[in-house]
Tab-separated table of C-alpha atoms in Angstrom:
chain	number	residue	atom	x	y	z
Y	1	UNK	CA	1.062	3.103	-16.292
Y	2	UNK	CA	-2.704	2.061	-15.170
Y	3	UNK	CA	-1.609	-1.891	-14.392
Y	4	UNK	CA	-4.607	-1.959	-11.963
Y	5	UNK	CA	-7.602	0.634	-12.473
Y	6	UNK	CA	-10.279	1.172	-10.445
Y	7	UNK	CA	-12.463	2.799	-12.585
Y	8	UNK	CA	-15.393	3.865	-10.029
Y	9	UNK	CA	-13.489	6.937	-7.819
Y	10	UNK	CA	-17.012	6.595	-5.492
Y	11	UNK	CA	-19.820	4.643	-4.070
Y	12	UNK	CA	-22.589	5.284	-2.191
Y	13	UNK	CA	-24.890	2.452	-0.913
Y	14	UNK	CA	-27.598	2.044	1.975
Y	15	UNK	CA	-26.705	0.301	5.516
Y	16	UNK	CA	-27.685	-2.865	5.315
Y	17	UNK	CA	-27.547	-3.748	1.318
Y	18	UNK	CA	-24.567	-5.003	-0.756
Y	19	UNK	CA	-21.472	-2.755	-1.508
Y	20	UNK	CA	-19.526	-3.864	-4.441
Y	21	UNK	CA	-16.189	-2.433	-5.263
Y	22	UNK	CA	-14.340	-3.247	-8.903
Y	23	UNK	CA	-10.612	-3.606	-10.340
Y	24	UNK	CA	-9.234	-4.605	-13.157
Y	25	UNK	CA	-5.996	-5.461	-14.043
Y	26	UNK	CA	-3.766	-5.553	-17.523
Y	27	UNK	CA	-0.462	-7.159	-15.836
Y	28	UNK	CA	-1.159	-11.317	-16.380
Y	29	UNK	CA	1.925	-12.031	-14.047
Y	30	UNK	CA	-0.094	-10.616	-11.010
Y	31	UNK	CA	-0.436	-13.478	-9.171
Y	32	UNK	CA	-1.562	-11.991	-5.532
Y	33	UNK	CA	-4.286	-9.617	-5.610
Y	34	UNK	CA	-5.323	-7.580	-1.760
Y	35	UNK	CA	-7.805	-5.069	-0.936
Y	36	UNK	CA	-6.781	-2.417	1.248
Y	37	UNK	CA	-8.902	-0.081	3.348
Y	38	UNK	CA	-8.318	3.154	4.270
Y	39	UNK	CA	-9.641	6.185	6.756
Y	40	UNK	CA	-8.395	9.365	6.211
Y	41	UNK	CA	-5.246	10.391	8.542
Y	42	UNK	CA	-4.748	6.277	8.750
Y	43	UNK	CA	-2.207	3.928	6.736
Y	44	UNK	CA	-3.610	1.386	4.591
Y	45	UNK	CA	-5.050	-1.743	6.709
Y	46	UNK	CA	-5.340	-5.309	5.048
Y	47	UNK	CA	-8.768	-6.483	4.555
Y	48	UNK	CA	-8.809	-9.441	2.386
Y	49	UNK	CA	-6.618	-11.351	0.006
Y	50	UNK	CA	-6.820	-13.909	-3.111
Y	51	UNK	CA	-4.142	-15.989	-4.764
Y	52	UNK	CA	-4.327	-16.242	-8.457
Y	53	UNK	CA	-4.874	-20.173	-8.094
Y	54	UNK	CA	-8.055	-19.077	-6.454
Y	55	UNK	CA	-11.052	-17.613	-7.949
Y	56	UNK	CA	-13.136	-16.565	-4.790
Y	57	UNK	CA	-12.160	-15.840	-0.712
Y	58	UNK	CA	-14.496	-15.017	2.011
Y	59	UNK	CA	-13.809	-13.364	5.673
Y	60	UNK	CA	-16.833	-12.667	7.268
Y	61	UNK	CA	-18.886	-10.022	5.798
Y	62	UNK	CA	-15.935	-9.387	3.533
Y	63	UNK	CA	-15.987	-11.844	-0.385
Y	64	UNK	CA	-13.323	-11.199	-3.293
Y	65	UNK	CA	-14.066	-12.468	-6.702
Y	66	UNK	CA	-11.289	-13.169	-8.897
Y	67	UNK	CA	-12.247	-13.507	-12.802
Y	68	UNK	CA	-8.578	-14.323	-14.584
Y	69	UNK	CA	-9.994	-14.333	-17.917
Y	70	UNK	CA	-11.214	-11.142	-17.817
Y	71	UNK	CA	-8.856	-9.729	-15.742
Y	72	UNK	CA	-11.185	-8.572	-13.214
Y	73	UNK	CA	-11.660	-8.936	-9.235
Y	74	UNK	CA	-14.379	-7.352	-6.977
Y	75	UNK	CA	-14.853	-6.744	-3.694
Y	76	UNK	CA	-18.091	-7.421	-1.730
Y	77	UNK	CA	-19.233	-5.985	1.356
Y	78	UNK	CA	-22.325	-7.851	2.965
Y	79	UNK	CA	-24.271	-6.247	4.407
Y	80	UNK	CA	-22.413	-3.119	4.385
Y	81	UNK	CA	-22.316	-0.655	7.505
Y	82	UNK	CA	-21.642	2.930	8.208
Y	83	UNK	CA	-18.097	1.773	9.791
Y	84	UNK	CA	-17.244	0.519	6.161
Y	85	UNK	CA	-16.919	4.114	4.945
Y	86	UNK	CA	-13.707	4.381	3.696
Y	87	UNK	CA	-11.403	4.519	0.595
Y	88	UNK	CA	-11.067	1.128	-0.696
Y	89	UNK	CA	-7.662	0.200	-2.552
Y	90	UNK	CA	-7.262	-2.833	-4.829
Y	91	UNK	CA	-3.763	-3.890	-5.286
Y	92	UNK	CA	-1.433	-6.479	-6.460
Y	93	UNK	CA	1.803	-8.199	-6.775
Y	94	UNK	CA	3.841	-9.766	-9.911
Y	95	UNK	CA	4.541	-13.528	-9.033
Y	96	UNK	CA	8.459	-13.707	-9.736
Y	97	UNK	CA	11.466	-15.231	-8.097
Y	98	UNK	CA	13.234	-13.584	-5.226
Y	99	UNK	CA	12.126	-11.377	-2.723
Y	100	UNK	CA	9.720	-9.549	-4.558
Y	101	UNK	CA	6.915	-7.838	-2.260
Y	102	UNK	CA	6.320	-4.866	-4.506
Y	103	UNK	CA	2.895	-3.866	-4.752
Y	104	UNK	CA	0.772	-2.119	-7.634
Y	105	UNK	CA	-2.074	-0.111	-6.328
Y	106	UNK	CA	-4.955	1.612	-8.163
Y	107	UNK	CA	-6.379	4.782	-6.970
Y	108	UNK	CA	-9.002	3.873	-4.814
Y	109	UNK	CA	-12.178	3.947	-4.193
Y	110	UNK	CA	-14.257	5.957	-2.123
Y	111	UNK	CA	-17.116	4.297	-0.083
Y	112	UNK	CA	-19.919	6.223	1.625
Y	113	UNK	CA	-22.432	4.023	3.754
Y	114	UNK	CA	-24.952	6.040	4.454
Y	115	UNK	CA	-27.247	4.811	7.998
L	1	UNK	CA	-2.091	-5.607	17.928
L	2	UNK	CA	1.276	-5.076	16.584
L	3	UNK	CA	1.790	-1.821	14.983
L	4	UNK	CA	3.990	-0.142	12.103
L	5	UNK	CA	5.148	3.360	14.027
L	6	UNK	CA	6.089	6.619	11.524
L	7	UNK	CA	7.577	9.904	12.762
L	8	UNK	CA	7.615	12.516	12.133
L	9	UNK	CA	3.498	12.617	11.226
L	10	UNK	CA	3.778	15.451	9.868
L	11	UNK	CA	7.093	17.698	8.277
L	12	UNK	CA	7.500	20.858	6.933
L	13	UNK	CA	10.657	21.768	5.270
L	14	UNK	CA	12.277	24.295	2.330
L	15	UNK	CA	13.248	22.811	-0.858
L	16	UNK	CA	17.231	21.789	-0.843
L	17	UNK	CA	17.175	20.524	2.896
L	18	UNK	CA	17.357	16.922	3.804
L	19	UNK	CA	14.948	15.031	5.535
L	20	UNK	CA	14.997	11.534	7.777
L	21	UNK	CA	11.587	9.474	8.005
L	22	UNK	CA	11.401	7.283	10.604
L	23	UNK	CA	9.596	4.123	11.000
L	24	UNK	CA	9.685	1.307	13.471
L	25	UNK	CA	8.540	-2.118	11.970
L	26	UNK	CA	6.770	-4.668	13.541
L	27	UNK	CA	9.198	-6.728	15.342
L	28	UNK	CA	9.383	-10.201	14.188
L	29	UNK	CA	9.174	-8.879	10.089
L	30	UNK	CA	11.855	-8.812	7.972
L	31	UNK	CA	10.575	-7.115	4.957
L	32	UNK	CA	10.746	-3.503	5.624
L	33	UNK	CA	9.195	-1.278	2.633
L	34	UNK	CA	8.748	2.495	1.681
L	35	UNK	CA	5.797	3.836	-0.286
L	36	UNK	CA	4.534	7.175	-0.806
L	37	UNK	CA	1.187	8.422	-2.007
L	38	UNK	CA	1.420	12.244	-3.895
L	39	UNK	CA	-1.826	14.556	-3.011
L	40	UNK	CA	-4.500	12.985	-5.556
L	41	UNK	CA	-2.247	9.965	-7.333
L	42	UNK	CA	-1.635	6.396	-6.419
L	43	UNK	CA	0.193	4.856	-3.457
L	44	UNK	CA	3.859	3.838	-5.269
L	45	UNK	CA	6.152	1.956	-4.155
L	46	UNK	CA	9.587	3.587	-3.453
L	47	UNK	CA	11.848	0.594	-1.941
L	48	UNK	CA	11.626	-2.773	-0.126
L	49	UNK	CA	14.649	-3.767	2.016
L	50	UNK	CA	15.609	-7.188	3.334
L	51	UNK	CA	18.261	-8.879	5.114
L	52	UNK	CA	20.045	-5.468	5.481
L	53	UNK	CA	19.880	-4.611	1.837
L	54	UNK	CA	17.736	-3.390	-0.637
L	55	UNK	CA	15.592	-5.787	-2.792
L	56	UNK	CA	13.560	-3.473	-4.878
L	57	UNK	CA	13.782	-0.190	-5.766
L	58	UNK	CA	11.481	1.645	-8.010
L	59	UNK	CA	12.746	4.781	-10.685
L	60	UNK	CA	10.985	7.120	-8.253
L	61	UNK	CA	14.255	6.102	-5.694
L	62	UNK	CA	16.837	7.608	-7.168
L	63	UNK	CA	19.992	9.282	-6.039
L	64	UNK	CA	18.429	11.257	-3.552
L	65	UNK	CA	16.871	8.764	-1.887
L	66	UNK	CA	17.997	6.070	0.813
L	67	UNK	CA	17.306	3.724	3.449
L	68	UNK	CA	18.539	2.321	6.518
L	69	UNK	CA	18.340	0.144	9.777
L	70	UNK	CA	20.399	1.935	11.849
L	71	UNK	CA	19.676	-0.827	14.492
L	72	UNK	CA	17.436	-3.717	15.243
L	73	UNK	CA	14.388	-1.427	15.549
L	74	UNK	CA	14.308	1.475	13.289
L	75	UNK	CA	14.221	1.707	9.493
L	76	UNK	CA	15.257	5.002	7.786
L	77	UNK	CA	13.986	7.061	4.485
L	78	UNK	CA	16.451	9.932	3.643
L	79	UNK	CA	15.804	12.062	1.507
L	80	UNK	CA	19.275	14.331	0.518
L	81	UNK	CA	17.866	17.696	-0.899
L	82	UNK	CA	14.501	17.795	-1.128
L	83	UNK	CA	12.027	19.075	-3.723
L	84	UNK	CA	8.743	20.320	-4.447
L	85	UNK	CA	7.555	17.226	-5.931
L	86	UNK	CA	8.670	15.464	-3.023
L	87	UNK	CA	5.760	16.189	-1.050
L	88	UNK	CA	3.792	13.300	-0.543
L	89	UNK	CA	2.569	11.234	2.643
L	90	UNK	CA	5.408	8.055	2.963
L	91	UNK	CA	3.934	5.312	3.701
L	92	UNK	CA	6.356	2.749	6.131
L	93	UNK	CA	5.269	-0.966	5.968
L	94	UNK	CA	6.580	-4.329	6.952
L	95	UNK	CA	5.749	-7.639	6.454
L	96	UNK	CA	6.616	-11.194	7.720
L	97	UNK	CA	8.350	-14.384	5.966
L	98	UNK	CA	6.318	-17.482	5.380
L	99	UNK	CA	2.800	-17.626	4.301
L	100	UNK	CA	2.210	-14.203	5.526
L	101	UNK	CA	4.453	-12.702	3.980
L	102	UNK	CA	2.704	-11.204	1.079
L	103	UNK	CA	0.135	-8.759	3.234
L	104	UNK	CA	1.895	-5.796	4.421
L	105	UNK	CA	1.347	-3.806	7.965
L	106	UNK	CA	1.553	-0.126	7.139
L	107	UNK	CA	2.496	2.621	9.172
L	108	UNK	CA	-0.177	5.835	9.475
L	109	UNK	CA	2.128	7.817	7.196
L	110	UNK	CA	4.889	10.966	7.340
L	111	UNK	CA	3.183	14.031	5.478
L	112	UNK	CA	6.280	16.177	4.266
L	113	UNK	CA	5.552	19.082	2.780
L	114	UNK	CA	8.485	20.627	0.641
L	115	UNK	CA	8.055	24.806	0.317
């Protein structure tokens, strides 16, 4: 069941320059998409969110692109830093009634930012 | 900043015996959640749990499995009699109601190890 794939287990990128992490998605009731980061020994931390109304959110050095058509968000890192290391998760939630708060995750992932 | 807490960090135990995660949510969430993330495979969602029931639960959380908040801190995993493929790091989050209520706090994870 591969409802959210991202396809790239690894990146490695220069301090300094862009870092650009991809998902896609098959699911078209997702209607919350996040991006998770994670160090190893650590629990997932929240790092940015979108809304499926939405096609583009920005925290600081931190942008996620949402393309519905295609199915397809990114994450961008600018400029990326050797503190950004980390496996990256992309994940994301059905939009139905009730309490629903269940999240799909792909598998991460991995990003090396080398000084 | 408020934290998710999860002990043990780190259990060992032979296949058959029962185990008790525990995990202490942030305090003013009400959506309490287990996930678990097997050695290799994607972070899945076990159970979500909200006004002192269970709201979710995925196939993964079958008989075996349950959850509790014993009191007005702590929220339970128990696992009955445990197997192999039950090793995994679990993964405790929370989250709040309202507008945040869709990014979840997690918890640095349990690691059990079933021999």
């Amino acid at each position: 069941d591969q409802q959210v794939k991202q396809n790239s287990p690894s990146l490695s990128v220069q301090e300094g320059r862009i870092s650009i992490l991809n998902c896609d998605y098959t699911n078209s009731m997702f209607d919350y998409f996040l991006w998770y980061k994670k160090y190893p020994a650590e629990g997932p931390t929240f790092l940015i969110s979108i809304s499926s109304i939405k096609d583009k959110n920005e925290d600081g050095r931190f942008t996620v692109f949402l393309n519905k058509s295609a199915k397809h968000l990114s994450l961008h890192i600018v400029p990326s830093q050797p503190g950004d290391s980390a496996v990256y998760f992309c994940a994301a939630k059905e939009g139905r009634a009730g309490n629903n708060r269940k999240l799909i995750w792909g598998l991460g992932t991995s990003l090396a930012v080398n000084p | 900043e408020p934290e998710v807490t999860q002990t043990p960090s780190h259990q060992v135990t032979q296949m058959g015996q029962e185990v008790i995660l525990r995990c202490v949510p942030i305090s003013n969430h009400l959506y309490f959640y287990w996930y678990r993330q097997i050695l290799g495979q994607k972070v899945e969602f076990l159970v979500s749990f909200y006004n002192n029931e269970i709201s979710e639960k995925s196939e993964i959380f079958d008989d075996q499995f349950s959850v509790e908040r014993p009191d007005g801190s702590n929220f339970t995993l128990k696992i009955r009699s445990t197997k192999l493929e039950d090793s995994a790091m679990y993964f405790c989050a929370s989250s709040p109601t309202g507008s945040g209520a869709n990014v979840l706090t997690f918890g640095a994870g349990s690691r059990l190890t079933v021999l």
